[in-house]
Coordinates of C-alpha atoms and ligand atoms in Angstrom, one line a residue:
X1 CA 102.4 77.7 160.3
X2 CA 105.5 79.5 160.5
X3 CA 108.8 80.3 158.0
X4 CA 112.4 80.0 159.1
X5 CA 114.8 81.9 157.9
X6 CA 118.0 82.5 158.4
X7 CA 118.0 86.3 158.7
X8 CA 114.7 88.8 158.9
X9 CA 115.7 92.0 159.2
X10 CA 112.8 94.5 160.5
X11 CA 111.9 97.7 158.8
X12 CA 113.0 98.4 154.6
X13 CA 114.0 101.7 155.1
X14 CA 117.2 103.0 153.7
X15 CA 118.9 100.6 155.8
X16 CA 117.1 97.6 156.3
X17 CA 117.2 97.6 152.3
X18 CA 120.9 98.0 152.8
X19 CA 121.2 95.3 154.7
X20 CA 119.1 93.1 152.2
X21 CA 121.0 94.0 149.6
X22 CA 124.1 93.0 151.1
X23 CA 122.8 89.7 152.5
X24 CA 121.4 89.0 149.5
X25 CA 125.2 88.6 147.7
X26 CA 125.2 85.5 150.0
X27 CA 124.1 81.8 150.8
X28 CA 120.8 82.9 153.5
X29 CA 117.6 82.5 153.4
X30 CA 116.5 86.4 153.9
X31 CA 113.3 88.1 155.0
X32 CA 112.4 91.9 155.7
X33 CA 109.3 92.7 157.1
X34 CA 108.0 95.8 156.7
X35 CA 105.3 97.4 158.3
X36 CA 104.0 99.6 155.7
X37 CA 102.7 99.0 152.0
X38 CA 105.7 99.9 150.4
X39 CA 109.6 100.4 151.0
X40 CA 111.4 103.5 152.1
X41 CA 107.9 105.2 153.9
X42 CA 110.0 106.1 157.0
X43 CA 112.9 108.9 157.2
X44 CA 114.0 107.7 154.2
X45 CA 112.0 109.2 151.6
X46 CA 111.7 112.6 153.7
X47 CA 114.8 114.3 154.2
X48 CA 117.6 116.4 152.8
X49 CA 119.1 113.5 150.3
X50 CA 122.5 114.9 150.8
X51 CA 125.1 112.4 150.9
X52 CA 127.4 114.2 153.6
X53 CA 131.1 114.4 153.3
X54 CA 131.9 113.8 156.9
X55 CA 133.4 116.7 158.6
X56 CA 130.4 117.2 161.3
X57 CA 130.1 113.6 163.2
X58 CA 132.8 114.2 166.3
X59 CA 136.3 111.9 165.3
X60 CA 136.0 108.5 166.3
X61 CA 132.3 107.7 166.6
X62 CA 130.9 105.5 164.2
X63 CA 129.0 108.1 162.9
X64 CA 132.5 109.4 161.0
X65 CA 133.7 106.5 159.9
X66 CA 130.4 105.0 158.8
X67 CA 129.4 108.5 157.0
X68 CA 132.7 108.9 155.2
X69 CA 132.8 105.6 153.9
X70 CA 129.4 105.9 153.2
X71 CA 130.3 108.5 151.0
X72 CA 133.5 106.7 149.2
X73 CA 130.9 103.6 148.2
X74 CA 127.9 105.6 146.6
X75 CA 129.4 106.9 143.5
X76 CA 130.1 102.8 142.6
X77 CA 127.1 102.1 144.3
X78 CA 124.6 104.7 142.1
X79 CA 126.1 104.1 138.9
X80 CA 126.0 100.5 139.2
X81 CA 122.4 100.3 140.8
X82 CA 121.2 103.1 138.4
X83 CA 120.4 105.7 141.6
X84 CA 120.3 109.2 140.2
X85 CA 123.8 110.8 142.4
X86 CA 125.9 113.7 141.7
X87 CA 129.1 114.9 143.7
X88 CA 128.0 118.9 143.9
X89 CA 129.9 119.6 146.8
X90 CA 128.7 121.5 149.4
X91 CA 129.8 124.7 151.6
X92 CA 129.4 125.8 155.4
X93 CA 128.2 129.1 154.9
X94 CA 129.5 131.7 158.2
X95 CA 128.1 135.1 158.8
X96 CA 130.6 136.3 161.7
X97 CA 133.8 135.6 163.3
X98 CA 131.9 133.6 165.8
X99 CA 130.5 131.2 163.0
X100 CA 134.1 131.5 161.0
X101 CA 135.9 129.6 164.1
X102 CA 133.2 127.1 164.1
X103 CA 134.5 126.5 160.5
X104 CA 137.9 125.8 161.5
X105 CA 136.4 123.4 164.3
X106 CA 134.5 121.5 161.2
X107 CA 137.4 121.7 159.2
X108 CA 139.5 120.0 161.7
X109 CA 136.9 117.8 162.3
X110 CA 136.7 116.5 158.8
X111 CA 140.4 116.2 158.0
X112 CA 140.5 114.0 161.7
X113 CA 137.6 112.0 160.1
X114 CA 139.5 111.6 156.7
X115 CA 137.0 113.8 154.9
X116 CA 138.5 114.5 151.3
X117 CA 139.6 118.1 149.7
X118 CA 138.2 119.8 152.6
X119 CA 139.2 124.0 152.1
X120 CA 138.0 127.0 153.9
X121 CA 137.6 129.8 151.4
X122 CA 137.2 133.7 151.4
X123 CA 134.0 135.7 150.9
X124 CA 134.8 136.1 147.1
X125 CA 135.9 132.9 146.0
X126 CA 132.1 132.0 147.5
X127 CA 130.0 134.6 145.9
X128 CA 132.0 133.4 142.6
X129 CA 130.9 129.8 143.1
X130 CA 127.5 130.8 144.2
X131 CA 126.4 134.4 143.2
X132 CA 122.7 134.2 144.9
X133 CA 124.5 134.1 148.4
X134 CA 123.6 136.8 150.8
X135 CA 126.8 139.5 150.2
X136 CA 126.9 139.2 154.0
X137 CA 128.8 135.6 154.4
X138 CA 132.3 135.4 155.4
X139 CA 133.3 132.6 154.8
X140 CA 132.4 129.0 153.9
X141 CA 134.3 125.7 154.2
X142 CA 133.9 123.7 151.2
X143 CA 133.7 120.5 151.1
X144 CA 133.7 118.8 147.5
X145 CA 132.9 115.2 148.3
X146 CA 129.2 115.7 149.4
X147 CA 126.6 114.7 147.0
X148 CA 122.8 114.9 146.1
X149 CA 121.1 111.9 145.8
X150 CA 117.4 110.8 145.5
X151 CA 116.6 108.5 148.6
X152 CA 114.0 106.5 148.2
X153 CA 115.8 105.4 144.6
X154 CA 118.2 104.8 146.8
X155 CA 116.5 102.3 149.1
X156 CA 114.5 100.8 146.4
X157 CA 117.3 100.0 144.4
X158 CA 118.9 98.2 147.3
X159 CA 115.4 96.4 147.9
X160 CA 114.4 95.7 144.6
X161 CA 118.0 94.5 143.8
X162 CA 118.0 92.2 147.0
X163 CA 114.0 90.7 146.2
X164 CA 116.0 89.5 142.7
X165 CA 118.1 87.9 144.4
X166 CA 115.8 86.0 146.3
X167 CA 115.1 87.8 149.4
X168 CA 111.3 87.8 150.8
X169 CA 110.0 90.8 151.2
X170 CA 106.6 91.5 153.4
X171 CA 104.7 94.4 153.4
X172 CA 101.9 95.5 156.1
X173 CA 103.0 93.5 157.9
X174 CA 104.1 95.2 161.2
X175 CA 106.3 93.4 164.0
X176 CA 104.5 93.3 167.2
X177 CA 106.2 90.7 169.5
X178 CA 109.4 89.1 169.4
X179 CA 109.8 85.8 171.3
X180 CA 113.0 83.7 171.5
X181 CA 112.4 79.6 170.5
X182 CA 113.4 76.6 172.0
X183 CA 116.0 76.3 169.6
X184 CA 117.8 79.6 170.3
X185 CA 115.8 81.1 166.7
X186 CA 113.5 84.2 167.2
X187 CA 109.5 83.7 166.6
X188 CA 108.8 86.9 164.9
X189 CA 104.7 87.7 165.2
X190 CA 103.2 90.2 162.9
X191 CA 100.1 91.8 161.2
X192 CA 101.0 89.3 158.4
X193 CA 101.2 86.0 160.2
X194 CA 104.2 84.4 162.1
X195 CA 107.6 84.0 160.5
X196 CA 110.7 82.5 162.6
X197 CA 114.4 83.1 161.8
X198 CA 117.9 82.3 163.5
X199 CA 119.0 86.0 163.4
X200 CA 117.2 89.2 163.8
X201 CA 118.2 92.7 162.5
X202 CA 116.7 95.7 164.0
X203 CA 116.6 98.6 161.1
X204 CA 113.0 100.0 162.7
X205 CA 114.1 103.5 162.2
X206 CA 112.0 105.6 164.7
X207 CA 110.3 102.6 166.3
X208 CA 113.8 100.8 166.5
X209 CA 114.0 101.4 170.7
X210 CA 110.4 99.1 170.5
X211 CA 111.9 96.2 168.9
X212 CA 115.0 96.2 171.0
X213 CA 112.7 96.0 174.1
X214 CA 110.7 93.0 172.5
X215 CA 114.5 91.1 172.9
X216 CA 116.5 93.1 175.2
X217 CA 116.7 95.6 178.5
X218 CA 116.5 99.0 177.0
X219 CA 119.7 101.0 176.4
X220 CA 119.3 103.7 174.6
X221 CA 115.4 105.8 174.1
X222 CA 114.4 107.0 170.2
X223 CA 113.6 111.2 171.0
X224 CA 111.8 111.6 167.2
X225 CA 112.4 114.8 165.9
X226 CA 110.9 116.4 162.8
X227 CA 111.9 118.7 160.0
X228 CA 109.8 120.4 157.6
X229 CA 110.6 121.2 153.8
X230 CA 109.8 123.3 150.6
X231 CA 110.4 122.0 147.8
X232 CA 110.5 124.8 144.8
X233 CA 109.8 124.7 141.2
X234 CA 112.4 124.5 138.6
X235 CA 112.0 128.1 138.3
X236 CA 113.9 128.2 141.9
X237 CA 116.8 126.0 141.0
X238 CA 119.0 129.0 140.0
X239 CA 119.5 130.1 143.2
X240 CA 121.9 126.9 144.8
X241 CA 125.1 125.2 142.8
X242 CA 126.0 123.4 145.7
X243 CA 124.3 121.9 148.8
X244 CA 124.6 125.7 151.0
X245 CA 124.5 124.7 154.6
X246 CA 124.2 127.2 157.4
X247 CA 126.8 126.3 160.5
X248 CA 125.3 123.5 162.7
X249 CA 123.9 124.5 166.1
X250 CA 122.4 122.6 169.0
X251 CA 119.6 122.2 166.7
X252 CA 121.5 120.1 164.1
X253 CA 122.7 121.2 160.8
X254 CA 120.3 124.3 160.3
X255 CA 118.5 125.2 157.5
X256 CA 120.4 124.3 154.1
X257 CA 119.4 125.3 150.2
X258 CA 120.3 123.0 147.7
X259 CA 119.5 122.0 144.4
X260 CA 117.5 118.2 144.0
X261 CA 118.4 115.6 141.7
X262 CA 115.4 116.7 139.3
X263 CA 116.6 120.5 139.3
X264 CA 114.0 121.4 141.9
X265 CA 115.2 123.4 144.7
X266 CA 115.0 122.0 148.6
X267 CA 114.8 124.4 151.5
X268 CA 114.7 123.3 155.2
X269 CA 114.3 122.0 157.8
X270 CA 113.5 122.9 160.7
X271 CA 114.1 120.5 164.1
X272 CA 111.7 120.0 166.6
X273 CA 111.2 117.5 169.2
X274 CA 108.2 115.7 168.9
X275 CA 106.0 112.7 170.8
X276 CA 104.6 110.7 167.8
X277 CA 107.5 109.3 165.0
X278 CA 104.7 108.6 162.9
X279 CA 103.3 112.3 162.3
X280 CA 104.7 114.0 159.5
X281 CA 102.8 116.9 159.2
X282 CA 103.6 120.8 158.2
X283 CA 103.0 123.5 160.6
X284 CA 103.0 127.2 159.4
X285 CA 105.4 128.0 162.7
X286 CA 107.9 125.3 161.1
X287 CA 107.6 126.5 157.8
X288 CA 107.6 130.4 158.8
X289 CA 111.3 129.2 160.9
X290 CA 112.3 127.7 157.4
X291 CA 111.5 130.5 155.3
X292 CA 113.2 132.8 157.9
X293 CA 116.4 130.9 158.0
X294 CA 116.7 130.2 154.1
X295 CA 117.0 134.4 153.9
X296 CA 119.8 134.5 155.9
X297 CA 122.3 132.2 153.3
X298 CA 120.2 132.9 150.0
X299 CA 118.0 136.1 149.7
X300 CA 115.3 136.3 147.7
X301 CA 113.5 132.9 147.4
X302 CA 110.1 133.5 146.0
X303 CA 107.8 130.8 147.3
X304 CA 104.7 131.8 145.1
X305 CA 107.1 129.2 143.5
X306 CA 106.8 126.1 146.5
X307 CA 105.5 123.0 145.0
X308 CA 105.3 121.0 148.0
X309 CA 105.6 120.5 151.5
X310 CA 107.0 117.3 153.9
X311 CA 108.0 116.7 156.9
X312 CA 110.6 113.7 157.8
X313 CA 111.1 112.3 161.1
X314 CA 114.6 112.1 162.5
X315 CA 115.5 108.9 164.8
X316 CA 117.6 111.0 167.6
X317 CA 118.6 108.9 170.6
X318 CA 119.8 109.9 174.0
X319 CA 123.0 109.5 172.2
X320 CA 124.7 111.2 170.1
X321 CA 125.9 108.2 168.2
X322 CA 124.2 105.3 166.1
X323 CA 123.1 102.4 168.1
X324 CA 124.8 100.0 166.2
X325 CA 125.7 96.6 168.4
X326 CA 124.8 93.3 169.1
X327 CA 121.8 94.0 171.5
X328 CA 121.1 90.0 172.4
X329 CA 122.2 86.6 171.5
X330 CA 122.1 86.5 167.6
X331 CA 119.4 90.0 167.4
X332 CA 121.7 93.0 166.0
X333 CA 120.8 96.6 166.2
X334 CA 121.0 99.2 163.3
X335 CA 118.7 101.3 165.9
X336 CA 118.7 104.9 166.0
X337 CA 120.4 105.9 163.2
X338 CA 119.8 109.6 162.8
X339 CA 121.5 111.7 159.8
X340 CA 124.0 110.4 158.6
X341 CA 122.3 107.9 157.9
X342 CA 121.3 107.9 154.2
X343 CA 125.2 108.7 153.6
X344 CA 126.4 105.9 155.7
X345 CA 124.0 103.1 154.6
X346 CA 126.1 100.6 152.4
X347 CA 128.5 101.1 155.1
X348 CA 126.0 100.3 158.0
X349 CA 125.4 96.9 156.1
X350 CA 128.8 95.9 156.0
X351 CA 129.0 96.9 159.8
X352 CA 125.9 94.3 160.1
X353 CA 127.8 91.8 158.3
X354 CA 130.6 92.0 160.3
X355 CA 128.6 91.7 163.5
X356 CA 126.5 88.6 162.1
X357 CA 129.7 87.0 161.9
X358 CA 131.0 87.7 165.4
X359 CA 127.6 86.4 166.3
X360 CA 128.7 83.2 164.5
X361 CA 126.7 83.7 161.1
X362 CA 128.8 83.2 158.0
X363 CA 127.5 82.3 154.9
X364 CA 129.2 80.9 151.6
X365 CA 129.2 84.1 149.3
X366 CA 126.6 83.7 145.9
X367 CA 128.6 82.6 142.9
X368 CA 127.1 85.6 140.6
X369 CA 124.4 87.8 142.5
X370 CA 123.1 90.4 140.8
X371 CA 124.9 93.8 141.6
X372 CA 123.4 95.8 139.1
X373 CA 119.7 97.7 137.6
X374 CA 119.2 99.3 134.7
X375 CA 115.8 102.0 134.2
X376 CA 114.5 104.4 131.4
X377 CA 114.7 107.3 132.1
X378 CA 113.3 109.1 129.0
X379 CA 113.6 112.5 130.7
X380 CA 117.0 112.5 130.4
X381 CA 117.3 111.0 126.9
X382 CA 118.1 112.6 123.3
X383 CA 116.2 112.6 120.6
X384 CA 117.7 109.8 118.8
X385 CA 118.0 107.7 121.6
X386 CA 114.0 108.5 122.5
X387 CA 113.5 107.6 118.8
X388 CA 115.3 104.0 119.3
X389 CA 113.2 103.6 122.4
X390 CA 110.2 104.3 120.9
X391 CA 110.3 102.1 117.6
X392 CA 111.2 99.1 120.3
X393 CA 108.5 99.7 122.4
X394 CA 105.6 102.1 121.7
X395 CA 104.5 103.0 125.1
X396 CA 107.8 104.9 125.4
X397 CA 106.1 107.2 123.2
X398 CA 103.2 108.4 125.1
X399 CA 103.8 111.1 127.6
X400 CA 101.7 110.8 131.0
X401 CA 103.3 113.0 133.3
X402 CA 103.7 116.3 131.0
X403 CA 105.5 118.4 133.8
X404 CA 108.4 115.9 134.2
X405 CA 107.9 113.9 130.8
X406 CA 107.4 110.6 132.1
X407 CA 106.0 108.0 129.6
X408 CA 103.4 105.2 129.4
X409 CA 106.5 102.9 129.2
X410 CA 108.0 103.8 132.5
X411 CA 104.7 103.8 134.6
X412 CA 104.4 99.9 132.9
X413 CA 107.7 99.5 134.0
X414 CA 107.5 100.8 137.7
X415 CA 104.4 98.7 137.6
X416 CA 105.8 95.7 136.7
X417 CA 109.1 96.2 138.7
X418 CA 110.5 93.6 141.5
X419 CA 108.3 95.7 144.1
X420 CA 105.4 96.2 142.5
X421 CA 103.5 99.7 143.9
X422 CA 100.4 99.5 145.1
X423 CA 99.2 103.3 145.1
X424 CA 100.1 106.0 143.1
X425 CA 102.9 107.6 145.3
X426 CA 104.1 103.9 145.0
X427 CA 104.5 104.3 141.2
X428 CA 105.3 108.2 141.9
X429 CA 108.7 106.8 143.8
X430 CA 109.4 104.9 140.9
X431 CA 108.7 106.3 138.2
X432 CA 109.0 110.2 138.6
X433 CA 105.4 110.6 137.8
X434 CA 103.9 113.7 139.6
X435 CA 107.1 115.2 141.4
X436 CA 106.6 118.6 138.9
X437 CA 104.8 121.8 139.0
X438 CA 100.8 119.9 139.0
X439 CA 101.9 117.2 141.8
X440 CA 99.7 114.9 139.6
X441 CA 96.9 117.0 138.9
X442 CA 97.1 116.3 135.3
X443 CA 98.9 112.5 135.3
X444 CA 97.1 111.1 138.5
X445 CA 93.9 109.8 136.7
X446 CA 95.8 108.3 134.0
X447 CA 98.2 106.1 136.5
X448 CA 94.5 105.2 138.6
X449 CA 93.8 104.2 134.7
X450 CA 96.8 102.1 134.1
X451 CA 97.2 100.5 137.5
X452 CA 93.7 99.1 137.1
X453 CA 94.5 97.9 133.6
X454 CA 97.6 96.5 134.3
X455 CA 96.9 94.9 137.9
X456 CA 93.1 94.4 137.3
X457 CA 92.2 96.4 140.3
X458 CA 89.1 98.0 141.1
X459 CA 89.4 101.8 140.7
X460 CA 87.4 102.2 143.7
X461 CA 90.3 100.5 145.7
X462 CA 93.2 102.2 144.0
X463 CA 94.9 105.0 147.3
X464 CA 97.0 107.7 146.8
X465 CA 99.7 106.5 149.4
X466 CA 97.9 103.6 151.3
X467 CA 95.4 102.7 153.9
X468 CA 93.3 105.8 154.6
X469 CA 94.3 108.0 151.2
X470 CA 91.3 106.0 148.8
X471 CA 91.1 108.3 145.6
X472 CA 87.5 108.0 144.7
X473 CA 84.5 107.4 146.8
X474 CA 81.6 106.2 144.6
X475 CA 80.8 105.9 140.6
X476 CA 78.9 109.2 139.8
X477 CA 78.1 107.7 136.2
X478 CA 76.8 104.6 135.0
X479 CA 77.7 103.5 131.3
X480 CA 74.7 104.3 129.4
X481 CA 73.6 107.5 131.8
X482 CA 72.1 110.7 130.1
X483 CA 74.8 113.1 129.6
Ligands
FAD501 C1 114.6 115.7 158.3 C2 115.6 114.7 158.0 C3 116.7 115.1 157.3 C4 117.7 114.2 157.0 N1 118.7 114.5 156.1 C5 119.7 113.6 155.9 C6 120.7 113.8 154.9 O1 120.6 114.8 154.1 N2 121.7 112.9 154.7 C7 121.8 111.8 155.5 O2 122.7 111.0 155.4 N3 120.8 111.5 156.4 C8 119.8 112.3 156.6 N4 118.8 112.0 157.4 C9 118.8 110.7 158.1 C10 118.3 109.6 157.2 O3 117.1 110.0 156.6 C11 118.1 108.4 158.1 O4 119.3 108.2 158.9 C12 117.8 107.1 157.4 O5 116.7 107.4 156.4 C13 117.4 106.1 158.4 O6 117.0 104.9 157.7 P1 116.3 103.7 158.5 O7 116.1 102.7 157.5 O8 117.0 103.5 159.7 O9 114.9 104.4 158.9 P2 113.5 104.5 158.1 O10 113.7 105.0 156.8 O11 112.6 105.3 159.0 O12 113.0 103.0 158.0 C14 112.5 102.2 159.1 C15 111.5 101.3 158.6 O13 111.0 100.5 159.6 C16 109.7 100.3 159.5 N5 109.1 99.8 160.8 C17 109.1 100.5 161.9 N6 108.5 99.8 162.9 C18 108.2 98.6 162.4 C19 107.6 97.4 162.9 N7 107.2 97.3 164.1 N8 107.5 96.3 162.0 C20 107.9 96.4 160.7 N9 108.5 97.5 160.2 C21 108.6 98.6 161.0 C22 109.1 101.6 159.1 O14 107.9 101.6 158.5 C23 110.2 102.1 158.1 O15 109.9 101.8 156.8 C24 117.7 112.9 157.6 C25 116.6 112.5 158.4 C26 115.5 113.4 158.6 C27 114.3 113.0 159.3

């Protein structure tokens, strides 16, 4: 038996869940298919979570325009949708005349691509702004509209925002043919059965160039490319105001410093060309070229004081350009899209809008869709407004994760949210729980606890981030065993 719908889109990374979310404000029936056990598992929970200004995509590609008004919707966008975003601004750092003309070349750039408040500045005016800055930089062009943001927030806020809306959702369940029906709809077979819809969106990420060859001759080819990260302790944080590029290079942006959302420090990445888009693991040359680089813009970094490693997976094409089109009758591509992609993602869904219309698809907007999401974050409450919380619901009050105070009341919510997470890196991406100092060596058996309790699981099932990743093996003790 199959399930029409009117859209599927294919993949809930960053921008399938854009996509959804956008859909979602209208009349369609709407299905994303995802191949993994949760949402935002490709290069969307592994990269730099910058929301770039603009100034480095080459004028007139969609790249700049999508970036930059990428950028212009996320403020709205976070505070609406409750994503964790801050306009820090960040700065081109230059170490020579050679790397001060490439300034000028960005600056150009960015003012050609309607970048905001772009401004070059001197030496001083950056060792003002950011006093852990090597004494050797020359200059920097500063760019005030660029923003951090935490990504998979981002993507699950779209996702979960769209599933409330009534769009279906299916996890595991990975596309492996694509066939067109008598009746001009796609017949969409996966590891989760067989679903049918009318239109087709490609947002596979890496594995986008497959899923246009299920429908189409192929025009562009997916070259993955990985970059490796620190992330430092708290301790570190001091050392970044701003997100502190280095000046791009045939390589791609080079290796920035910048301060996270949860006043943890980031440092990388590298960029290497790699044969599997699936692989995202560290390598002590990658992470040796990261450390090296990071010395060059800030000094000092002591990384006795790294937390944790990762390694995201960029979708480079042959082109230097998002391969954003209508690839066959009624199947649109969002393939390929590299960085900028995070930044340009509300953007890239109204670009997929605007195509499902030329391809004669347009729904009757909603009369009130939900737009909006509101979470507790007790980290970031005061005391009186953690006492309020915690007289209205108890569970607020017990602390599981003590290096990034994340309660009882928050894991239940994560839990119990319109995606529910089925590991604990599921509820981790939710909830906050283990991103600290331990990574979850104190709060990881408590969430095994709760997620047993709350979705009557078997503790022997319960993985740390899916198939392959079980937590525990065997029961060592039986109730009534001699201690
Ligand atoms: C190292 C690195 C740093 C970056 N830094 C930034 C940055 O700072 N700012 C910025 O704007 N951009 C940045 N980017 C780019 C940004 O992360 C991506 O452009 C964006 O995440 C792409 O989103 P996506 O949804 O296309 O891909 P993904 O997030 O990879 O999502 C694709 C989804 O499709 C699913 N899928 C694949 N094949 C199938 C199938 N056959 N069936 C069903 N599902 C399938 C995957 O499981 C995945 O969930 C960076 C990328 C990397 C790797």
């Amino acid at each position: 038996m199959t399930n029409m719908f009117d859209v599927c889109i294919i993949g809930c990374g960053v921008i399938g869940a854009a996509a959804a979310f956008e859909l979602s404000k209208y009349q369609a029936s709407v299905l994303v298919l995802e191949k993994e056990n949760d949402v935002a598992m490709g290069s969307s929970r592994a990269n730099s979570a910058i929301i770039h200004a603009g100034y480095d995509p080459l004028p007139g590609t969609l790249m700049a325009r999508l970036n930059v008004e990428g950028n212009a919707m996320a403020e709205d966008l976070c505070r609406d949708l409750d994503v964790p975003f801050k306009r820090i601004g960040s700065l081109v750092l230059a170490f020579s005349d050679a790397e001060k003309a490439t300034l000028e070349t960005l600056l150009d750039r960015g003012q050609r691509n309607g970048v905001p408040g772009l401004k070059i500045l001197s030496a001083e005016e950056v060792l003002q702004m950011e006093p852990q800055v090597s004494p050797k930089v020359v200059a920097a062009l500063y760019a005030p509209s660029a923003g951090i943001i935490t990504p998979w927030e981002y993507t699950l806020a779209f996702a979960e925002t769209a599933v409330l809306n009534g769009v279906e959702l299916v996890r595991n369940a990975k596309v492996t043919a694509i066939q067109k029906g008598a009746d001009g709809g796609y017949r969409i077979t996966t590891t989760a059965g067989e679903f049918e819809a009318r239109y087709v969106i490609n947002a596979a990420g890496v594995h986008s160039g497959e899923i246009h060859e299920m429908v189409a001759p192929k025009t562009f080819t997916v070259k993955p490319n990985r970059g490796e990260y620190y992330v430092m302790d708290k301790a570190e944080c001091f050392r970044a105001n701003h997100v502190l590029f280095q000046c791009p290079n045939e390589d791609g942006k080079g290796v920035l410093v910048t301060p996270t959302m949860d006043h943890n420090l980031l440092v990388g990445p590298n960029a290497v060309g790699v044969e599997d888009g699936d692989r995202v693991n560290n390598t002590a040359e990658g992470m040796a070229f990261v450390r090296g680089k990071a010395e060059l813009s800030v000094p000092g970094i002591n990384y006795r004081n790294a937390i944790r490693n990762f390694a995201g997976i960029r979708a480079n094409t042959d082109r230097d350009e998002f391969q954003i089109s209508i690839a066959a009758e009624r199947f649109i591509d969002l393939a390929g899209i590299k960085s900028p992609g995070l930044s340009s993602a509300p953007a890239i869904a109204l670009e997929a809008m605007k195509l499902l219309s030329q391809c004669g698809f347009r729904p009757e907007k909603k009369a009130h869709p939900i737009t909006t999401r509101k979470k507790v974050r007790f980290r970031y409450m005061n005391d009186q407004e953690r006492r309020e919380l915690i007289l209205r619901q108890p569970q607020y009050g017990r602390v599981i994760c003590r290096c990034e105070t994340v309660t009882e009341g928050e894991i239940l919510d994560a839990i119990h949210s319109p995606i529910p997470p089925c590991s604990v890196d599921g509820v981790k991406r939710r909830a906050g729980s283990g991103m600290g100092r331990c990574q979850g060596g104190f709060c990881g058996p408590r969430i095994v606890d709760i997620l047993c309790r709350e979705l009557h699981l078997d503790p022997l099932s319960v993985t740390q981030d899916g198939a392959g990743s079980r937590l525990l093996l065997k029961e060592t003790k039986q109730v009534g065993d001699e201690f």
